[in-house]
Coordinates of C-alpha atoms in Angstrom, one line a residue:
Chain K
M849 CA 0.0 0.0 0.0
L850 CA 2.8 2.4 0.8
I851 CA 4.3 1.8 -2.6
L852 CA 0.9 2.4 -4.3
N853 CA 0.3 5.7 -2.4
G854 CA 3.8 6.9 -3.2
C855 CA 3.0 6.6 -6.9
R856 CA -0.6 8.1 -6.8
K857 CA -1.2 10.5 -9.7
G858 CA -3.8 13.3 -9.7
C859 CA -4.2 17.0 -9.5
T860 CA -1.4 18.4 -7.3
D861 CA -2.3 22.1 -7.6
E862 CA -4.0 23.5 -4.5
L863 CA -5.7 26.2 -6.5
A864 CA -7.6 23.7 -8.6
I865 CA -11.1 22.7 -7.7
N866 CA -10.2 19.0 -8.0
F867 CA -7.0 19.2 -6.0
D868 CA -6.1 15.8 -4.7
E869 CA -4.1 16.1 -1.5
K870 CA -3.0 12.5 -1.7
A871 CA -1.6 12.8 -5.2
K872 CA 2.1 12.8 -5.4
K873 CA 2.5 13.4 -9.1
S874 CA 0.5 15.6 -11.4
D875 CA -1.4 13.9 -14.2
G876 CA -2.6 17.1 -15.9
S877 CA -6.2 16.7 -14.7
C878 CA -6.5 19.9 -12.7
L879 CA -9.6 21.9 -13.2
Y880 CA -9.9 25.6 -12.2
N881 CA -12.6 28.1 -11.5
M882 CA -11.2 30.5 -14.0
P883 CA -11.8 34.2 -13.4
I884 CA -14.8 35.6 -15.2
L885 CA -14.8 38.9 -17.0
N886 CA -18.1 40.6 -17.7
L887 CA -17.6 43.1 -20.5
N888 CA -20.5 45.5 -20.6
F889 CA -21.1 48.2 -23.2
N890 CA -23.4 51.0 -22.1
L891 CA -25.1 53.6 -24.3
L892 CA -25.4 57.1 -23.0
F893 CA -26.7 60.5 -24.0
K894 CA -25.0 63.4 -22.2
N895 CA -23.8 61.0 -19.5
Q896 CA -27.3 59.6 -18.9
N897 CA -28.4 56.1 -19.9
L898 CA -30.1 56.3 -23.3
I899 CA -33.4 54.7 -23.9
F900 CA -34.4 53.8 -27.4
D901 CA -37.2 55.8 -29.2
T902 CA -36.9 58.5 -26.6
Y903 CA -36.2 62.1 -27.5
Y904 CA -33.1 63.8 -26.0
E905 CA -32.1 67.4 -26.4
D906 CA -28.8 67.9 -28.1
Y907 CA -26.4 70.9 -27.9
K908 CA -28.4 72.8 -30.6
N909 CA -31.9 72.7 -29.2
R910 CA -33.0 69.8 -31.3
N911 CA -34.3 66.6 -30.1
I912 CA -33.0 63.3 -31.3
A913 CA -34.1 59.7 -30.7
V914 CA -32.1 56.6 -31.4
E915 CA -34.0 53.6 -32.7
T916 CA -31.2 51.1 -33.7
F917 CA -27.6 50.9 -32.8
R918 CA -25.4 47.9 -33.3
F919 CA -21.8 47.4 -34.4
Y920 CA -19.2 44.7 -34.7
I921 CA -16.0 44.6 -32.7
S922 CA -13.2 42.2 -33.4
D923 CA -10.0 40.9 -31.9
V924 CA -11.1 41.9 -28.4
T925 CA -7.8 41.6 -26.4
I926 CA -6.7 42.4 -22.9
L927 CA -3.0 43.3 -22.2
A928 CA -1.3 42.3 -18.9
T929 CA 1.5 44.1 -17.0
D930 CA 3.8 41.1 -17.8
G931 CA 3.5 41.9 -21.5
S932 CA 1.2 39.0 -22.2
E933 CA -2.0 39.4 -24.2
F934 CA -5.2 37.4 -24.0
L935 CA -7.8 37.2 -26.8
L936 CA -11.2 37.4 -25.2
S937 CA -13.1 37.1 -28.5
E938 CA -12.5 37.1 -32.2
V939 CA -15.8 38.9 -32.9
E940 CA -18.8 40.3 -31.1
L941 CA -21.9 42.0 -32.3
V942 CA -22.8 44.8 -29.8
D943 CA -26.5 45.5 -30.0
F944 CA -28.2 48.0 -27.8
S945 CA -31.7 47.0 -29.0
E946 CA -34.2 46.6 -26.1
E947 CA -36.3 44.2 -28.1
D948 CA -35.6 40.5 -27.7
T949 CA -32.6 39.8 -30.0
L950 CA -30.0 37.2 -29.9
W951 CA -27.2 39.8 -29.8
V952 CA -26.5 41.8 -26.7
N953 CA -24.3 44.5 -25.2
Q954 CA -22.9 42.3 -22.4
F955 CA -20.4 39.5 -22.8
E956 CA -18.9 37.0 -20.4
Y957 CA -15.4 35.5 -20.8
K958 CA -13.1 33.3 -18.8
F959 CA -9.6 34.8 -18.6
P960 CA -6.2 33.9 -17.1
P961 CA -5.8 34.1 -13.3
N962 CA -3.1 35.8 -11.3
K963 CA -2.4 38.7 -13.6
T964 CA -3.0 42.4 -13.8
F965 CA -4.5 43.6 -17.0
T966 CA -4.1 47.3 -17.8
Q967 CA -5.5 47.7 -21.3
I968 CA -8.2 46.4 -23.5
R969 CA -8.1 46.9 -27.3
F970 CA -10.4 45.9 -30.1
G971 CA -11.2 46.7 -33.7
L972 CA -14.3 48.6 -34.7
G973 CA -15.9 46.6 -37.6
L974 CA -14.5 43.4 -38.9
N975 CA -10.9 42.8 -39.9
P976 CA -10.6 41.9 -43.6
I977 CA -10.4 38.2 -42.9
L978 CA -13.6 38.1 -40.9
N979 CA -15.2 40.5 -43.4
N980 CA -14.7 37.9 -46.1
S981 CA -16.7 35.3 -44.2
D982 CA -19.7 33.5 -45.8
P983 CA -22.6 34.3 -43.5
A984 CA -24.5 31.1 -44.6
T985 CA -21.9 29.0 -43.0
F986 CA -22.7 30.2 -39.5
E987 CA -25.5 29.0 -37.2
F988 CA -28.3 31.5 -36.6
N989 CA -27.0 32.5 -33.1
N990 CA -23.5 33.4 -34.4
P991 CA -22.9 37.2 -34.8
L992 CA -21.5 36.5 -38.3
S993 CA -24.7 34.8 -39.5
I994 CA -27.1 36.4 -41.9
Y995 CA -29.7 36.9 -39.2
P996 CA -28.6 40.2 -37.6
G997 CA -29.2 42.0 -40.8
M998 CA -25.6 43.2 -40.9
Y999 CA -24.6 41.9 -44.3
W1000 CA -24.5 43.7 -47.7
V1001 CA -25.5 40.9 -50.1
W1002 CA -24.6 42.9 -53.1
A1003 CA -21.0 43.3 -52.0
S1004 CA -20.5 40.1 -50.1
K1005 CA -19.3 42.2 -47.1
Y1006 CA -20.6 42.9 -43.6
I1007 CA -22.0 46.2 -42.4
F1008 CA -19.7 47.3 -39.6
S1009 CA -22.2 49.5 -37.8
K1010 CA -25.7 50.7 -38.0
I1011 CA -27.2 53.5 -36.1
E1012 CA -30.7 54.8 -37.0
G1013 CA -32.9 57.4 -35.5
K1014 CA -35.0 60.6 -35.9
I1015 CA -34.6 64.3 -35.4
D1016 CA -37.2 66.7 -34.1
N1017 CA -35.7 70.0 -35.3
D1018 CA -38.2 72.3 -33.7
Q1019 CA -38.9 70.2 -30.6
D1020 CA -42.6 70.0 -31.3
G1021 CA -42.7 66.3 -30.6
D1022 CA -42.9 65.3 -34.2
A1023 CA -40.0 63.8 -36.1
D1024 CA -38.8 66.1 -39.0
Q1025 CA -36.2 63.9 -40.5
A1026 CA -34.5 60.6 -40.2
F1027 CA -30.8 59.9 -39.7
F1028 CA -28.9 56.7 -40.4
Y1029 CA -25.3 55.7 -40.8
H1030 CA -24.7 52.2 -42.2
T1031 CA -20.9 51.8 -42.5
G1032 CA -18.6 49.2 -43.8
F1033 CA -15.8 48.2 -46.3
D1034 CA -12.4 46.9 -45.4
K1035 CA -10.6 50.2 -45.7
Y1036 CA -12.7 51.8 -43.0
Y1037 CA -12.0 49.1 -40.3
Q1038 CA -10.9 51.1 -37.3
S1039 CA -8.4 50.1 -34.6
V1040 CA -9.7 51.6 -31.4
S1041 CA -7.0 53.1 -29.2
P1042 CA -6.3 50.9 -26.2
I1043 CA -8.5 51.8 -23.3
T1044 CA -6.8 51.8 -19.9
I1045 CA -8.3 49.4 -17.4
N1046 CA -7.3 47.9 -14.1
L1047 CA -8.2 44.2 -13.8
N1048 CA -6.7 41.9 -11.2
S1049 CA -7.6 38.3 -12.0
T1050 CA -7.8 35.6 -9.3
L1051 CA -9.2 32.2 -9.5
G1052 CA -13.0 32.1 -8.8
S1053 CA -13.4 35.9 -9.1
T1054 CA -15.9 37.7 -11.4
E1055 CA -14.7 41.1 -12.7
Q1056 CA -16.7 43.8 -14.3
L1057 CA -15.5 46.0 -17.1
N1058 CA -17.8 48.7 -18.3
I1059 CA -17.3 50.6 -21.6
A1060 CA -19.5 53.6 -22.3
I1061 CA -20.4 55.2 -25.5
D1062 CA -22.1 58.6 -25.4
V1063 CA -24.1 59.3 -28.6
M1064 CA -23.2 63.0 -28.3
D1065 CA -19.5 62.1 -28.3
I1066 CA -20.0 60.3 -31.6
F1067 CA -21.3 63.5 -33.2
N1068 CA -19.1 66.0 -31.3
Q1069 CA -15.5 64.9 -31.3
P1070 CA -12.9 67.7 -30.9
T1071 CA -11.5 66.7 -34.3
D1072 CA -14.8 66.4 -36.2
S1073 CA -18.3 67.4 -35.5
I1074 CA -21.0 65.7 -37.6
N1075 CA -24.2 67.7 -38.0
Y1076 CA -26.8 64.9 -38.4
Q1077 CA -29.3 67.5 -39.6
I1078 CA -27.2 68.0 -42.7
D1079 CA -24.9 65.1 -42.9
G1080 CA -27.3 62.5 -41.6
Q1081 CA -27.5 59.7 -44.0
T1082 CA -25.1 57.2 -45.5
H1083 CA -25.1 53.7 -46.7
T1084 CA -21.3 54.1 -47.2
D1085 CA -21.4 53.5 -51.0
D1086 CA -23.5 56.7 -51.5
N1087 CA -21.5 58.9 -49.1
E1088 CA -18.2 57.3 -48.3
A1089 CA -16.7 60.3 -46.6
L1090 CA -19.5 60.5 -44.1
A1091 CA -19.3 56.8 -43.3
E1092 CA -15.6 57.2 -42.6
R1093 CA -16.2 60.2 -40.4
F1094 CA -18.8 58.4 -38.4
L1095 CA -16.6 55.3 -37.9
V1096 CA -13.6 57.4 -36.9
N1097 CA -15.7 59.4 -34.4
L1098 CA -17.3 56.2 -33.0
S1099 CA -13.9 54.6 -32.6
K1100 CA -12.9 57.6 -30.4
S1101 CA -16.1 57.5 -28.3
F1102 CA -15.3 54.4 -26.2
K1103 CA -14.6 55.2 -22.6
K1104 CA -14.1 53.1 -19.5
S1105 CA -16.9 53.8 -17.1
N1106 CA -17.8 52.7 -13.5
Chain X
M939 CA -40.9 21.7 -62.7
K940 CA -43.2 21.8 -59.7
K941 CA -41.1 19.8 -57.2
A942 CA -41.7 16.6 -59.3
T943 CA -38.1 15.4 -59.2
L944 CA -37.7 16.4 -55.6
F945 CA -40.9 14.6 -54.7
F946 CA -39.5 11.5 -56.4
F947 CA -36.3 11.5 -54.3
V948 CA -38.2 12.0 -51.1
A949 CA -40.8 9.4 -52.0
L950 CA -38.0 7.0 -52.8
V951 CA -36.5 7.4 -49.4
F952 CA -39.9 6.8 -47.7
V953 CA -40.2 3.6 -49.7
L954 CA -36.7 2.5 -48.8
C955 CA -37.3 3.2 -45.1
K956 CA -39.6 1.1 -43.0
R957 CA -42.5 2.9 -41.4
G958 CA -41.4 4.8 -38.4
E959 CA -37.8 4.9 -39.5
V960 CA -37.9 8.2 -41.3
A961 CA -34.8 9.2 -39.3
N962 CA -32.9 6.9 -41.5
I963 CA -33.2 9.5 -44.2
E964 CA -30.3 11.3 -42.6
K965 CA -28.1 8.4 -43.0
R966 CA -28.8 7.8 -46.7
E967 CA -25.9 8.4 -49.1
N968 CA -26.7 10.9 -51.8
I969 CA -26.0 10.1 -55.4
E970 CA -23.1 11.9 -57.0
Y971 CA -24.0 14.3 -59.8
I972 CA -21.9 13.7 -62.8
F973 CA -21.4 16.6 -65.3
N974 CA -22.1 15.5 -68.9
L975 CA -19.3 17.5 -70.5
P976 CA -17.5 17.1 -73.8
E977 CA -13.9 16.0 -73.4
W978 CA -12.6 19.5 -74.3
A979 CA -14.7 21.4 -71.9
P980 CA -13.2 22.5 -68.6
I981 CA -14.6 21.0 -65.4
P982 CA -16.3 23.6 -63.2
N983 CA -14.7 24.4 -59.8
I984 CA -16.9 23.0 -57.1
P985 CA -16.6 24.5 -53.6
D986 CA -15.4 22.1 -50.9
D987 CA -18.6 22.7 -48.9
N988 CA -21.0 22.1 -51.8
E989 CA -20.3 18.8 -53.4
M990 CA -22.7 18.0 -56.3
T991 CA -25.4 15.4 -55.7
Q992 CA -28.4 14.5 -57.7
E993 CA -30.7 15.1 -54.7
K994 CA -29.2 18.5 -54.0
V995 CA -29.6 19.6 -57.6
A996 CA -33.2 18.4 -57.6
L997 CA -33.8 20.4 -54.4
G998 CA -32.1 23.4 -55.9
K999 CA -34.2 23.2 -59.1
A1000 CA -37.4 23.1 -57.1
L1001 CA -36.4 26.1 -55.0
F1002 CA -35.2 28.0 -58.1
N1003 CA -38.7 27.7 -59.6
D1004 CA -40.7 28.2 -56.4
K1005 CA -42.5 31.5 -55.8
I1006 CA -42.8 30.9 -52.1
L1007 CA -39.4 32.6 -51.8
S1008 CA -40.8 36.0 -52.7
R1009 CA -42.8 38.3 -50.4
N1010 CA -46.0 38.2 -52.4
F1011 CA -45.6 34.6 -53.7
D1012 CA -45.4 36.0 -57.2
L1013 CA -41.7 35.7 -58.1
S1014 CA -39.1 32.9 -58.3
C1015 CA -35.5 32.9 -59.6
A1016 CA -37.1 31.6 -62.9
S1017 CA -39.2 34.8 -63.2
C1018 CA -36.1 36.7 -64.4
H1019 CA -34.1 33.8 -65.7
L1020 CA -36.3 32.1 -68.2
E1021 CA -35.3 28.7 -69.4
N1022 CA -36.5 29.4 -73.0
L1023 CA -34.3 32.5 -73.1
A1024 CA -31.1 30.7 -72.0
F1025 CA -32.1 31.7 -68.4
A1026 CA -32.0 35.4 -69.2
Q1027 CA -35.0 37.8 -69.7
N1028 CA -36.2 39.8 -72.7
I1029 CA -36.9 43.1 -70.9
S1030 CA -34.3 45.8 -70.2
L1031 CA -34.6 45.7 -66.4
P1032 CA -36.1 43.1 -64.2
K1033 CA -39.3 43.8 -62.2
G1034 CA -39.4 42.5 -58.7
D1035 CA -41.6 42.8 -55.6
E1036 CA -44.6 45.1 -56.3
V1037 CA -43.2 45.7 -59.8
K1038 CA -40.2 47.6 -58.5
V1039 CA -37.6 47.8 -61.2
G1040 CA -34.0 46.8 -60.8
F1041 CA -31.1 48.7 -62.3
R1042 CA -29.3 46.0 -64.2
N1043 CA -30.3 43.6 -67.0
S1044 CA -30.8 40.0 -66.0
P1045 CA -27.9 37.9 -67.3
S1046 CA -28.0 34.4 -68.9
L1047 CA -27.2 31.7 -66.4
I1048 CA -25.8 29.3 -69.0
N1049 CA -22.3 28.2 -67.9
I1050 CA -22.5 30.4 -64.8
A1051 CA -20.6 27.5 -63.1
Y1052 CA -17.4 28.9 -64.8
Q1053 CA -17.6 32.4 -63.4
N1054 CA -15.3 33.5 -60.6
N1055 CA -17.5 36.4 -59.4
F1056 CA -21.0 37.5 -59.9
F1057 CA -23.0 40.5 -61.0
K1058 CA -21.8 43.0 -63.6
D1059 CA -19.7 44.7 -61.0
G1060 CA -18.2 41.4 -59.6
G1061 CA -19.4 42.3 -56.1
V1062 CA -20.5 38.8 -55.1
R1063 CA -17.7 36.3 -54.9
S1064 CA -19.5 33.0 -55.0
L1065 CA -22.6 31.4 -56.5
E1066 CA -23.7 30.5 -53.0
L1067 CA -23.5 34.1 -51.8
Q1068 CA -25.4 35.2 -54.9
V1069 CA -28.4 33.2 -53.7
L1070 CA -28.8 35.6 -50.8
V1071 CA -29.2 38.6 -52.9
P1072 CA -32.8 38.4 -54.1
F1073 CA -34.1 37.9 -50.6
E1074 CA -32.5 41.0 -49.1
T1075 CA -33.2 43.2 -52.1
H1076 CA -36.4 45.3 -52.1
F1077 CA -36.7 45.2 -55.9
E1078 CA -36.3 41.5 -56.1
F1079 CA -38.0 38.9 -53.7
N1080 CA -38.0 41.4 -50.8
L1081 CA -38.5 38.7 -48.3
P1082 CA -36.0 38.4 -45.3
I1083 CA -34.4 35.1 -45.5
V1084 CA -35.6 34.2 -42.0
R1085 CA -39.2 34.4 -43.2
A1086 CA -38.4 32.5 -46.4
L1087 CA -37.0 29.7 -44.3
E1088 CA -40.1 29.6 -42.2
R1089 CA -42.1 29.0 -45.4
I1090 CA -39.7 26.3 -46.5
K1091 CA -39.8 24.6 -43.1
N1092 CA -43.6 24.5 -43.2
D1093 CA -43.5 22.6 -46.4
T1094 CA -43.3 18.8 -45.7
I1095 CA -41.6 17.9 -48.9
Y1096 CA -38.9 20.6 -48.5
N1097 CA -38.4 19.7 -44.9
Q1098 CA -37.8 16.0 -45.8
A1099 CA -35.7 17.0 -48.8
F1100 CA -33.4 19.2 -46.7
K1101 CA -32.9 16.3 -44.2
L1102 CA -32.2 14.0 -47.1
V1103 CA -29.6 16.2 -48.7
F1104 CA -28.1 18.0 -45.7
G1105 CA -29.1 15.9 -42.7
K1106 CA -30.9 18.8 -41.0
E1107 CA -33.8 21.1 -41.2
P1108 CA -33.9 23.9 -43.8
D1109 CA -31.4 26.6 -43.1
V1110 CA -29.5 29.3 -44.9
F1111 CA -26.6 27.0 -45.6
G1112 CA -28.8 24.4 -47.3
L1113 CA -30.8 27.0 -49.2
T1114 CA -27.7 28.7 -50.7
R1115 CA -25.9 25.4 -51.5
A1116 CA -28.9 23.7 -53.1
I1117 CA -29.8 26.6 -55.5
A1118 CA -26.1 27.2 -56.3
A1119 CA -25.7 23.5 -57.1
Y1120 CA -28.6 23.5 -59.5
Q1121 CA -27.3 26.6 -61.2
R1122 CA -24.0 24.9 -61.8
T1123 CA -25.8 22.3 -63.8
L1124 CA -26.9 24.9 -66.4
I1125 CA -24.1 24.0 -68.7
D1126 CA -24.2 23.9 -72.4
F1127 CA -21.6 23.3 -75.1
S1128 CA -23.9 22.3 -78.0
T1129 CA -23.6 25.4 -80.2
K1130 CA -22.6 25.4 -83.8
Y1131 CA -19.4 27.1 -82.7
D1132 CA -18.6 24.2 -80.5
L1133 CA -19.3 21.7 -83.3
V1134 CA -17.0 23.7 -85.7
V1135 CA -14.2 24.7 -83.4
F1136 CA -13.9 21.9 -80.8
E1137 CA -15.7 18.9 -82.3
K1138 CA -14.6 19.5 -85.9
S1139 CA -17.9 18.0 -87.0
D1140 CA -19.4 21.0 -88.7
S1141 CA -18.3 24.1 -90.6
F1142 CA -19.1 27.8 -90.7
N1143 CA -20.7 29.2 -93.8
Q1144 CA -18.9 32.1 -95.6
M1145 CA -20.7 34.8 -93.6
E1146 CA -20.1 33.1 -90.3
L1147 CA -16.5 32.5 -91.1
A1148 CA -16.0 36.1 -92.0
G1149 CA -17.6 37.1 -88.7
F1150 CA -15.4 34.7 -86.8
E1151 CA -12.2 36.2 -88.4
L1152 CA -13.5 39.7 -87.4
F1153 CA -14.3 38.5 -83.9
K1154 CA -10.8 37.1 -83.5
A1155 CA -9.3 40.4 -84.7
N1156 CA -11.4 42.8 -82.7
C1157 CA -13.2 41.1 -79.8
I1158 CA -11.4 38.1 -78.5
S1159 CA -9.0 39.9 -76.3
C1160 CA -11.8 40.4 -73.8
H1161 CA -14.4 37.9 -75.1
Q1162 CA -12.0 34.9 -74.8
G1163 CA -12.1 31.3 -73.7
V1164 CA -14.9 28.7 -74.0
N1165 CA -17.3 31.2 -72.5
F1166 CA -16.1 34.3 -74.4
S1167 CA -15.2 36.2 -71.2
D1168 CA -11.9 37.1 -69.5
Q1169 CA -14.0 37.9 -66.4
Q1170 CA -12.3 41.3 -66.2
F1171 CA -13.9 44.8 -65.9
Y1172 CA -13.7 47.5 -68.5
N1173 CA -15.1 50.9 -69.1
I1174 CA -16.3 50.7 -72.7
G1175 CA -17.7 54.3 -72.7
F1176 CA -21.2 53.1 -72.5
D1177 CA -22.8 55.3 -69.8
A1178 CA -21.4 58.7 -70.4
N1179 CA -23.3 60.1 -67.4
E1180 CA -22.1 57.3 -65.1
T1181 CA -25.5 56.8 -63.6
D1182 CA -24.2 53.3 -62.7
L1183 CA -20.7 53.4 -61.4
G1184 CA -20.1 49.7 -62.1
R1185 CA -17.0 48.1 -60.5
F1186 CA -16.4 51.3 -58.5
R1187 CA -19.4 50.4 -56.3
I1188 CA -17.4 47.5 -55.0
T1189 CA -13.7 48.5 -55.1
R1190 CA -14.2 52.3 -54.3
N1191 CA -11.3 52.8 -56.7
A1192 CA -11.9 55.9 -58.9
E1193 CA -10.2 54.1 -61.8
D1194 CA -13.0 51.5 -61.7
K1195 CA -15.8 54.0 -62.4
G1196 CA -17.9 52.9 -65.3
K1197 CA -16.2 49.5 -65.5
F1198 CA -18.4 46.4 -66.0
K1199 CA -17.6 42.7 -66.4
T1200 CA -17.0 41.1 -69.8
L1201 CA -20.1 39.1 -70.3
N1202 CA -20.4 35.5 -71.6
L1203 CA -21.5 35.6 -75.2
R1204 CA -23.1 32.2 -75.4
N1205 CA -26.7 32.5 -76.6
V1206 CA -26.2 36.2 -77.1
A1207 CA -28.6 36.1 -80.0
L1208 CA -31.4 35.1 -77.6
T1209 CA -30.6 37.4 -74.7
S1210 CA -31.6 40.9 -75.9
P1211 CA -31.8 43.6 -74.7
Y1212 CA -28.1 44.2 -74.1
M1213 CA -25.5 46.0 -72.0
H1214 CA -25.6 46.3 -68.2
N1215 CA -28.8 48.3 -68.2
G1216 CA -30.5 46.6 -71.2
S1217 CA -30.7 49.8 -73.1
L1218 CA -29.6 48.4 -76.5
S1219 CA -32.4 46.4 -78.1
T1220 CA -30.7 44.5 -80.9
L1221 CA -27.3 43.0 -81.8
E1222 CA -27.2 45.6 -84.6
E1223 CA -27.2 48.4 -82.1
V1224 CA -24.5 46.7 -80.0
L1225 CA -22.3 46.3 -83.1
E1226 CA -22.8 49.9 -84.0
F1227 CA -21.9 50.9 -80.5
Y1228 CA -18.6 49.0 -80.8
S1229 CA -18.0 50.3 -84.3
K1230 CA -17.9 53.9 -83.1
G1231 CA -15.9 53.0 -80.0
G1232 CA -18.6 53.7 -77.4
D1233 CA -20.7 56.7 -76.5
A1234 CA -18.0 58.3 -74.4
P1235 CA -14.8 57.7 -76.3
T1236 CA -12.6 59.7 -73.9
K1237 CA -13.5 57.2 -71.1
S1238 CA -13.7 54.1 -73.2
A1239 CA -11.2 51.3 -73.4
L1240 CA -12.5 50.7 -76.9
K1241 CA -11.0 52.1 -80.1
P1242 CA -13.5 52.8 -82.9
M1243 CA -13.7 49.6 -85.0
N1244 CA -15.4 51.3 -87.9
F1245 CA -17.2 48.2 -89.1
T1246 CA -18.7 48.2 -92.6
E1247 CA -22.2 47.0 -93.0
F1248 CA -20.9 43.7 -94.4
E1249 CA -18.7 43.3 -91.3
K1250 CA -21.6 44.0 -89.0
T1251 CA -23.7 41.4 -90.8
S1252 CA -21.0 38.8 -90.7
L1253 CA -20.3 39.4 -87.0
K1254 CA -24.0 39.0 -86.3
A1255 CA -24.0 35.7 -88.3
F1256 CA -21.0 34.5 -86.2
L1257 CA -22.6 35.5 -82.9
S1258 CA -25.7 33.5 -83.9
T1259 CA -23.5 30.3 -84.0
L1260 CA -23.2 30.7 -80.2
T1261 CA -26.8 29.7 -79.7
S1262 CA -27.3 26.4 -77.9
S1263 CA -28.8 23.6 -80.1
Q1264 CA -31.9 23.3 -78.0
Y1265 CA -32.8 26.9 -78.9
V1266 CA -32.1 26.5 -82.6
N1267 CA -35.2 25.9 -84.7

């Protein structure tokens, strides 16, 4: 018996949920409660939570309401102080719709323990490889399937972002005009500047990471202000410059929030 | 065909399976589809994820001809790709849902299996992806593909056929693969041109021969190969106002404005009207267009060919030898 116990194999890591205190030699069977990261995207209007189909007053005494807002992010990666990187997800479809859709604005990932992560980075839109995907090869609940309505069939390319809404120019309660920005094409894929975060990962922990987008920031960047009353509509192919401006501004509008 | 062949395959499986063992459908091997090609004809490229089977082709043919795929149950693929017109249409621009008019002429589908990209601007890169287009286009079927699939799932024969072919319920993958597979079977190499040039079993008359020589001297640099297309894009000075920007719509490269894909000329005598917007009614008008080097010579890749009346007549005679035997009276 002593000889058998001396050779016992199992999980020898005390941090594992199946740690075997009698095991003398690791057999690679250790299982862990990996840390969980909840990545949440929040939509704001002048720092307040935005509700779809509700009018908000902008900086020029007009009311605007957002009715649709969704966009792809790709290569979602967190960077640790030790120089390592961890890919959380190859692609996500962030959808702020309040209706019952398969796509959401909250994502859950397992990520490596015992590290400090100080940055998150991602691309806005789809990198050229993902943008070349065949949507028919994905199951209906995959963000790259045809079902979210984010695919230009005539170009065999995905729509990177869609925001739609209405403007009440005279604040009389009636919509005066619609705005929409449907953006895409490989050359307008945006690398979002890394966002500073502070995540300490420990086994069994659940961490929250909130990223906010303020609609007013999208239209009022220091480098470019987009007047949606004048420059309010693009399908990209009919107003390429406006689509690029929108994507650049959106890429600059992601902020870490509490 | 109103699902007749498809029904045959499904019925056959029911007969082969014992009652209560319909699940065995999913295990049945499909029968390989063999292209009936002359020795000299190239073999079409078949995507790895869409092998050709007889059952899949039958399913695709049924879907191609079925009007349940359109919002108002009044259009099918065959509405704009008529078999008796070499799967083209004899109106300038196609009419879709609620008679909304498209902006480009419907092409022939004969030998579409040999194309590398689709549409006159080359924007769609596979025959499978092309299948998605009519559903999501308001001037075509105008029926979101999710709703089209609901209709297909509610059809018992289709439901069983998808299980037979793909081992699962109707979905986008099966829909695109089946219709594309059927379209790849629309192959024809039975023209007089084929008999003369490849089979060496016939000969051109004097007029046709004169036209062939002119064609080789003036047209073949673009209209080349067994399907008379180099599959490249050119601005031939057709649309001086550039109301349709052609290839530019896809590449966003200014040099591609007004460029359109070289079209397959097989059955060209049947597929009037011509050009990307169907604005030329006859082959005579087309030959006149090329003769003068296009409407916008400064933008055109063409040089005026200055054909004589005899040359135009002989070219037309040659082009008529590109008609498939089934359409020759």
